[in-house]
Coordinates of N, CA and C in Angstrom, one line a residue:
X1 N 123.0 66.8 132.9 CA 122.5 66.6 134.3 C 123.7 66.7 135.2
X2 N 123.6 67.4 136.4 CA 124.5 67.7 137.1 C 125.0 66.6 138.0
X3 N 125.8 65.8 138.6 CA 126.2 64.6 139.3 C 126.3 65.1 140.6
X4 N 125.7 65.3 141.8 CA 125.7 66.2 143.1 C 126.9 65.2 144.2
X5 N 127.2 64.0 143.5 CA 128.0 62.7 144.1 C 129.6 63.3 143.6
X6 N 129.6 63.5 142.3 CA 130.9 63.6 141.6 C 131.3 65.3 142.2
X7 N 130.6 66.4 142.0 CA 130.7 67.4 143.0 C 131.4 67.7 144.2
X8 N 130.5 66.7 144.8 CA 131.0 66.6 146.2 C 132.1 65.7 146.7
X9 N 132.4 65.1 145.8 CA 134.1 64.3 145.6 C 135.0 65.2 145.1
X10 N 134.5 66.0 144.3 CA 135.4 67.6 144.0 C 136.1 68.2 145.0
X11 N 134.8 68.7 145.5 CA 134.9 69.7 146.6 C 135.8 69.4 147.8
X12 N 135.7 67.8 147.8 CA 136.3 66.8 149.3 C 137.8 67.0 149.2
X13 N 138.0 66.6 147.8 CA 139.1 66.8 147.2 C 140.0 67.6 147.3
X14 N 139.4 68.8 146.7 CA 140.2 69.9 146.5 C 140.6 70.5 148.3
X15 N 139.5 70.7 149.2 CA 139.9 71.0 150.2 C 141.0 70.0 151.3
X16 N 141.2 68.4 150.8 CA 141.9 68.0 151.2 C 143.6 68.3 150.9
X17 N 143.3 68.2 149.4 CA 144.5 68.8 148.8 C 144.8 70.0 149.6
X18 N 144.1 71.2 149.8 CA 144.3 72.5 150.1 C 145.3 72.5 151.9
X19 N 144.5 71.5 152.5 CA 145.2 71.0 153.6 C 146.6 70.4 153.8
X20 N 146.5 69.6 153.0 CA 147.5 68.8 152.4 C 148.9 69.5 152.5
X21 N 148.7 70.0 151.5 CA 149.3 71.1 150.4 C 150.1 72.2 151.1
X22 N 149.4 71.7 152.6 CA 150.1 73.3 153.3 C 151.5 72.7 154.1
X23 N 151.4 71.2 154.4 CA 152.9 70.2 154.7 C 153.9 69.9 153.4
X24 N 153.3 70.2 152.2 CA 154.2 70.0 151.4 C 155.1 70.9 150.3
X25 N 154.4 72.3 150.1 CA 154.1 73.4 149.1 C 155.7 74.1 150.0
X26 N 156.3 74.3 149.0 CA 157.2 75.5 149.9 C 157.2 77.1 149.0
X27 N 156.7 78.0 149.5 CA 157.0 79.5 149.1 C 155.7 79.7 148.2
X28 N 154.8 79.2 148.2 CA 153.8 79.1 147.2 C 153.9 78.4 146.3
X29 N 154.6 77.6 146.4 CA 154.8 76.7 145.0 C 153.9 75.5 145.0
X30 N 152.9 75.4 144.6 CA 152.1 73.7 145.1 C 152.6 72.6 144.4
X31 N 153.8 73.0 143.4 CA 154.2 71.5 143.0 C 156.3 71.3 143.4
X32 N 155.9 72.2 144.6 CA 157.8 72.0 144.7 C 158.0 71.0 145.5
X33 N 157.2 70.4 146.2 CA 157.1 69.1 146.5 C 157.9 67.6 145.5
X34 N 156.9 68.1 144.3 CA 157.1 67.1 142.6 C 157.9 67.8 142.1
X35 N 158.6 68.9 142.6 CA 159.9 69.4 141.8 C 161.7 68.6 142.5
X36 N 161.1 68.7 143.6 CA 162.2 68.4 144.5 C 162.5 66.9 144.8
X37 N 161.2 66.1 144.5 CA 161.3 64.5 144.2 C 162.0 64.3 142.7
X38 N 162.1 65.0 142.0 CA 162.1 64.9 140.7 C 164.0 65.2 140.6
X39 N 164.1 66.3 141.3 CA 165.8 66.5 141.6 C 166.2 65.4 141.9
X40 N 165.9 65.3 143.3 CA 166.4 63.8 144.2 C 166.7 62.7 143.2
X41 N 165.3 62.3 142.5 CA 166.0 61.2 142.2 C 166.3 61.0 140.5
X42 N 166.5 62.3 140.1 CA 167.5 62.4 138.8 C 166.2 62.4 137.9
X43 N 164.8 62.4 137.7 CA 163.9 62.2 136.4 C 162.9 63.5 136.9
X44 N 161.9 63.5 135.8 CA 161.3 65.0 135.2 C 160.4 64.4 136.4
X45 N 159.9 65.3 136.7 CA 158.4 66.2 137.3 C 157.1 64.9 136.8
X46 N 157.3 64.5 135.3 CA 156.3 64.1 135.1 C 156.6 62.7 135.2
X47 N 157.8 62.3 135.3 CA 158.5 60.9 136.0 C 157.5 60.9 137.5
X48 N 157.6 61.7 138.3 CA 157.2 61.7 139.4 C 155.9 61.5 139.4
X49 N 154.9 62.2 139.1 CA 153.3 62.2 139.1 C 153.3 60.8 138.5
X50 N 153.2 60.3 137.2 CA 153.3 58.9 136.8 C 153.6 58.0 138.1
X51 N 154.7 58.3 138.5 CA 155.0 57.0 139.6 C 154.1 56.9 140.6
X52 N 154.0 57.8 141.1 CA 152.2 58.3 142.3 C 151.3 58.0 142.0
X53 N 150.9 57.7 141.1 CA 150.0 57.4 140.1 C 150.2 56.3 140.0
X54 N 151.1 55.4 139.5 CA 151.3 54.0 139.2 C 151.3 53.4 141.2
X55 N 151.9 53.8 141.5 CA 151.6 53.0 143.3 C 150.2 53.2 143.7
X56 N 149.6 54.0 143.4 CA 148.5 54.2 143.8 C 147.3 53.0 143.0
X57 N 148.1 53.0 141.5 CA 146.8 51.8 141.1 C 147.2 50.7 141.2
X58 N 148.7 50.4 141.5 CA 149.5 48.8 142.4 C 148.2 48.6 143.5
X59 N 148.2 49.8 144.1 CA 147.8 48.8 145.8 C 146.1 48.9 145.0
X60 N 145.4 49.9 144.5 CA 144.1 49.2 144.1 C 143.8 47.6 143.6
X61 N 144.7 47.5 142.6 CA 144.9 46.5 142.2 C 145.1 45.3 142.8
X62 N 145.9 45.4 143.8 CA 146.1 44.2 144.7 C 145.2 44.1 145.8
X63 N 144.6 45.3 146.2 CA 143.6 45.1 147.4 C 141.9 45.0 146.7
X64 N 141.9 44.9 145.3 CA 140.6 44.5 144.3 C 141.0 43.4 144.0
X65 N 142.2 42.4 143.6 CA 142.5 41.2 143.2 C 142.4 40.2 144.3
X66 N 142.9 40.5 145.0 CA 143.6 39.5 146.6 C 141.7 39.3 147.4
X67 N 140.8 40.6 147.3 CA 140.0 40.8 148.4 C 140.5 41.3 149.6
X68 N 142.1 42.0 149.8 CA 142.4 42.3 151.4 C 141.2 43.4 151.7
X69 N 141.6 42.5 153.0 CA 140.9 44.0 153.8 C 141.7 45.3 153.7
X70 N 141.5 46.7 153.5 CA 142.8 47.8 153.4 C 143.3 47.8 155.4
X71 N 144.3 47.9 155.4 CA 144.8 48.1 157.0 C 144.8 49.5 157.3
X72 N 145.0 50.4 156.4 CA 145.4 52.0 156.5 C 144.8 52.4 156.0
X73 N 144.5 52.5 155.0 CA 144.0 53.8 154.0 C 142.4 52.6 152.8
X74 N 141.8 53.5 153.6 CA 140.5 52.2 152.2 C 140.7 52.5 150.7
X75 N 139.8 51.6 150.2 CA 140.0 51.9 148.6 C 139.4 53.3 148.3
X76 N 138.5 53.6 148.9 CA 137.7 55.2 148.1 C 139.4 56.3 148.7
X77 N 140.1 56.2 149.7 CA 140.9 57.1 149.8 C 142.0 57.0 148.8
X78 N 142.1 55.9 148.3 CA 143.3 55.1 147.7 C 142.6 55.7 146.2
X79 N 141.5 55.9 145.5 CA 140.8 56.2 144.7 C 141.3 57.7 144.7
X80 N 140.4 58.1 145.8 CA 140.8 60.0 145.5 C 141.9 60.5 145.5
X81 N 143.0 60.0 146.6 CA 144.4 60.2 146.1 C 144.9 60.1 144.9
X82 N 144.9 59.0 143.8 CA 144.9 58.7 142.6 C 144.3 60.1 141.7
X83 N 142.7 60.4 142.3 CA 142.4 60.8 141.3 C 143.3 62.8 141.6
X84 N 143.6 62.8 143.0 CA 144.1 64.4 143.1 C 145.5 64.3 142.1
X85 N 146.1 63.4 142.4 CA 147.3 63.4 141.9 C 147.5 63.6 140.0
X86 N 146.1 62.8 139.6 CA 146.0 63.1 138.5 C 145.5 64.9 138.1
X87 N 144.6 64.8 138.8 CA 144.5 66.3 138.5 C 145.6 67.4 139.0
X88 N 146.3 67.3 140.1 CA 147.7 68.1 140.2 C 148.6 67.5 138.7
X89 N 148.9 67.0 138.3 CA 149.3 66.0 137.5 C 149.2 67.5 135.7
X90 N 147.7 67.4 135.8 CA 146.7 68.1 134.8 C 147.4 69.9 134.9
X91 N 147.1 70.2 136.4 CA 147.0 71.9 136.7 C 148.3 72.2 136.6
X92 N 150.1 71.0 137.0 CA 151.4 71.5 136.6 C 150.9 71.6 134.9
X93 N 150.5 71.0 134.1 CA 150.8 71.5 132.8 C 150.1 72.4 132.5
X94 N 149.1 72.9 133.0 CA 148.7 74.0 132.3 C 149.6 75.4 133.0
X95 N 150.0 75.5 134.0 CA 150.9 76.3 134.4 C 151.9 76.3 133.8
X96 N 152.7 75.3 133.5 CA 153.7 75.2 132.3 C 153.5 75.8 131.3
X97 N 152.6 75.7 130.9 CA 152.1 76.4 129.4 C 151.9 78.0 129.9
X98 N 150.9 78.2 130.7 CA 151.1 79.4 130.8 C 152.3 80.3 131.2
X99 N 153.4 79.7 131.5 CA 155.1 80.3 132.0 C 155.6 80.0 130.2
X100 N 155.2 79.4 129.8 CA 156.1 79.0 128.5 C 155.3 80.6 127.7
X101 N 153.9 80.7 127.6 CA 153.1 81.5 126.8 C 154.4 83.0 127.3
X102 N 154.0 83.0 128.6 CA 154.2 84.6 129.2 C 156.1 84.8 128.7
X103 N 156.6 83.4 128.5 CA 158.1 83.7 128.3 C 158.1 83.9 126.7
X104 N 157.4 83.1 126.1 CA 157.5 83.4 124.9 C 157.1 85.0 124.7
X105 N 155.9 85.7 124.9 CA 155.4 86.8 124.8 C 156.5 88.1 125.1
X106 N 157.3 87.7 126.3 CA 158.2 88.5 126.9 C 159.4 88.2 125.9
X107 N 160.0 87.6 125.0 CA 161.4 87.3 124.1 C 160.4 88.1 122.9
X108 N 159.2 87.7 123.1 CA 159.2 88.7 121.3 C 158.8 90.2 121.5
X109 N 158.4 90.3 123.0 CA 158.4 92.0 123.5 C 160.2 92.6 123.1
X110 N 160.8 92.0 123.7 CA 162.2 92.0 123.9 C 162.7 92.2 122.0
X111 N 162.5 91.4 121.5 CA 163.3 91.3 120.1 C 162.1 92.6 119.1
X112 N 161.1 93.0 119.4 CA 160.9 93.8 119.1 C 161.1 95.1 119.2
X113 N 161.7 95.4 120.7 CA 162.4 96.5 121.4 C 163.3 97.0 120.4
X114 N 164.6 95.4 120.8 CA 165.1 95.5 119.8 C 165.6 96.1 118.6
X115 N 164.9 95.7 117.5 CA 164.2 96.2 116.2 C 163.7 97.9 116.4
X116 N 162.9 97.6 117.2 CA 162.1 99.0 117.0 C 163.3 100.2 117.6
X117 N 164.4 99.7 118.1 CA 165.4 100.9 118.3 C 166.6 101.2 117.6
X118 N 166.3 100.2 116.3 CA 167.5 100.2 115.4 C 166.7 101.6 114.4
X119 N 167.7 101.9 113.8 CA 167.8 103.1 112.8 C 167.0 102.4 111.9
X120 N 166.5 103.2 110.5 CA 165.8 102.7 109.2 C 166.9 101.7 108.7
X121 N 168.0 102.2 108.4 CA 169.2 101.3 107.6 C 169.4 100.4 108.4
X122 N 169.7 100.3 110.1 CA 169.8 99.1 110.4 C 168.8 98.0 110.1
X123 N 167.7 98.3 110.2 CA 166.2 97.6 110.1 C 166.5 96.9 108.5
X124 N 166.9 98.5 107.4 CA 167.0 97.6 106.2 C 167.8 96.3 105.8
X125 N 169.4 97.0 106.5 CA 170.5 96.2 106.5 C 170.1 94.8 107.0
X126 N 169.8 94.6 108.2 CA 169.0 93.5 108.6 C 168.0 92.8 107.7
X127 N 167.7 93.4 107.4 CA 166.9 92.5 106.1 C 167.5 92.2 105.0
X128 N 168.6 93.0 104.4 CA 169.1 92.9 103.2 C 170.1 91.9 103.7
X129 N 170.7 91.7 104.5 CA 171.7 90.8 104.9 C 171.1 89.4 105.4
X130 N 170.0 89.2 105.1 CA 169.0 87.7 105.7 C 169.2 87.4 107.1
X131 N 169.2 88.3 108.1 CA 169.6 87.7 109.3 C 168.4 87.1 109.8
X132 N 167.5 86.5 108.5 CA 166.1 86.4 109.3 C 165.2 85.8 108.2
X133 N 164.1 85.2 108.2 CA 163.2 85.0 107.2 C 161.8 86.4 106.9
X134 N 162.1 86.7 106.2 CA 160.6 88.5 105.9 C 159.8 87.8 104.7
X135 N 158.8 88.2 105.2 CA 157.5 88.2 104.6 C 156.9 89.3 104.6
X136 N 157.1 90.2 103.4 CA 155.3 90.9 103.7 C 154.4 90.8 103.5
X137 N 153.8 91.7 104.5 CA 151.9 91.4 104.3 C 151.6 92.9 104.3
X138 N 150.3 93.0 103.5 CA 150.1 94.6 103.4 C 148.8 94.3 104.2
X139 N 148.3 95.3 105.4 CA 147.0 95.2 105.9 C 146.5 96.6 105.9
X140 N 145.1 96.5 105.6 CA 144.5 97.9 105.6 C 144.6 98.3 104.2
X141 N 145.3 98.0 103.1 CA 145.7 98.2 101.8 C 147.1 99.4 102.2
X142 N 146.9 99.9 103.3 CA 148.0 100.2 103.3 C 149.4 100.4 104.1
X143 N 149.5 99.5 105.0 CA 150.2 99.3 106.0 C 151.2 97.9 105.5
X144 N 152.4 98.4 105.9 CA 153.7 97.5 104.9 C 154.0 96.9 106.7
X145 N 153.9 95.7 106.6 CA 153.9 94.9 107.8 C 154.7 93.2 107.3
X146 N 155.7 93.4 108.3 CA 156.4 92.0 107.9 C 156.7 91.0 109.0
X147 N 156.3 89.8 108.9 CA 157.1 88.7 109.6 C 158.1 88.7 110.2
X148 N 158.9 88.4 110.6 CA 160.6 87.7 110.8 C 160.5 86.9 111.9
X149 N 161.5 86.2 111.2 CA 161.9 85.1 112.7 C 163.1 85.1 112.4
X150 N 163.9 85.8 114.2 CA 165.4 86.2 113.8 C 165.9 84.4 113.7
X151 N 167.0 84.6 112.8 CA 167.6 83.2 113.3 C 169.2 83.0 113.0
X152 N 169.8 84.7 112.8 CA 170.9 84.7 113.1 C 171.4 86.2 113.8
X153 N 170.6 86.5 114.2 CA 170.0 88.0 114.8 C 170.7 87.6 116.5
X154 N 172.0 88.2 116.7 CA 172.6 87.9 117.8 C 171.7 88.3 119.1
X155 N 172.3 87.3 119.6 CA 171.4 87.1 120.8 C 170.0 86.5 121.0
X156 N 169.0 86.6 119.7 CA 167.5 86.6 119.5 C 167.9 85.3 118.4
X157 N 167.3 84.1 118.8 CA 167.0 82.8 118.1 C 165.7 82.7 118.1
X158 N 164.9 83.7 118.5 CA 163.5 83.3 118.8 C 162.3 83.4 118.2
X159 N 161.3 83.7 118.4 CA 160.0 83.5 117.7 C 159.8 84.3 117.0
X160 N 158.9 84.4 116.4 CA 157.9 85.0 115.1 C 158.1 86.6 115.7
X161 N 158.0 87.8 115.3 CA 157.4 88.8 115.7 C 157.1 90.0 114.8
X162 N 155.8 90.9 115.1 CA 155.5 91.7 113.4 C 156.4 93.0 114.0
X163 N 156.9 93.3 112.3 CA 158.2 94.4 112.4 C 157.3 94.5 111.5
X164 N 157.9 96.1 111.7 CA 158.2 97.2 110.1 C 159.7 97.2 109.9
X165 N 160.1 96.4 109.0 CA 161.7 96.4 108.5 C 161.9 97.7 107.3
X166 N 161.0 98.1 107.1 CA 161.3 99.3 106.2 C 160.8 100.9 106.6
X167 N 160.2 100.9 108.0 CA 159.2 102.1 108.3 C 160.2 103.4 108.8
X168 N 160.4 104.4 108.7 CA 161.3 105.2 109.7 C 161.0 105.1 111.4

């Protein structure tokens, strides 16, 4: 069942943030804001959201315990703040992940270049000399397809990638 209440706290949300976002975001960045708090005072990114997060449920806390009246900001703003910051909190990681995916993807474009512009003997030699862990796998019954993960392969410490270590 659809919640037309929780929706529209979304929606309030997100366009506040969007507002927001335009006093604090520098160069498109919507979290350089939490990058540059995070410099300043010497702890991660995720040091920072936590703390914003933790002040925000101090003063709930105290203005649900005590009964104050709020002077500035009521509890439902003091709520959705909370709850954006959790969700910016959410959207930095998955953008992390997707910079980590695209870097990863790009080091094993890279180490396969690599590879794929070495000679047959170098390709062999590299294998015969262990600069790496090989596994083969035969696919198709007949395609000679191997593993490696360079791990003394100058320059390249990095991930998994499929080679032909023995193909011309």
């Amino acid at each position: 069942m659809r919640n037309p209440k929780l929706h529209a706290l979304l929606k309030s949300m997100a366009e506040t943030h969007d507002r927001k976002n335009a006093d604090y975001a520098h160069e498109g960045n919507p979290y350089s804001n939490f990058e540059e708090a995070a410099k300043y005072a010497g702890v991660t990114v995720d040091d920072v959201f936590n703390v914003l997060i933790g002040v925000k449920t101090a003063r709930l806390v105290e203005l649900l315990k005590s009964g104050k009246e709020p002077q500035n900001e009521s509890v439902q703003d003091t709520l959705l703040d909370r709850a954006v910051y959790a969700a910016l909190h959410a959207s930095y990681h998955m953008e992390r992940a997707e910079e980590s995916e695209q870097t990863l993807t790009a080091r094993r474009e890279s180490e396969m270049q690599v590879i794929a512009e070495m000679s047959r003997e170098e390709r062999l030699r590299l294998r015969d000399n262990n600069y790496g862990k090989v596994h083969s796998v035969v696919r198709g019954g007949h395609t000679h397809v191997s593993t490696y993960h360079c791990t003394r392969f100058p320059n390249h410490d990095g991930p998994h990638a499929l080679i032909d270590l023995e193909g011309g």
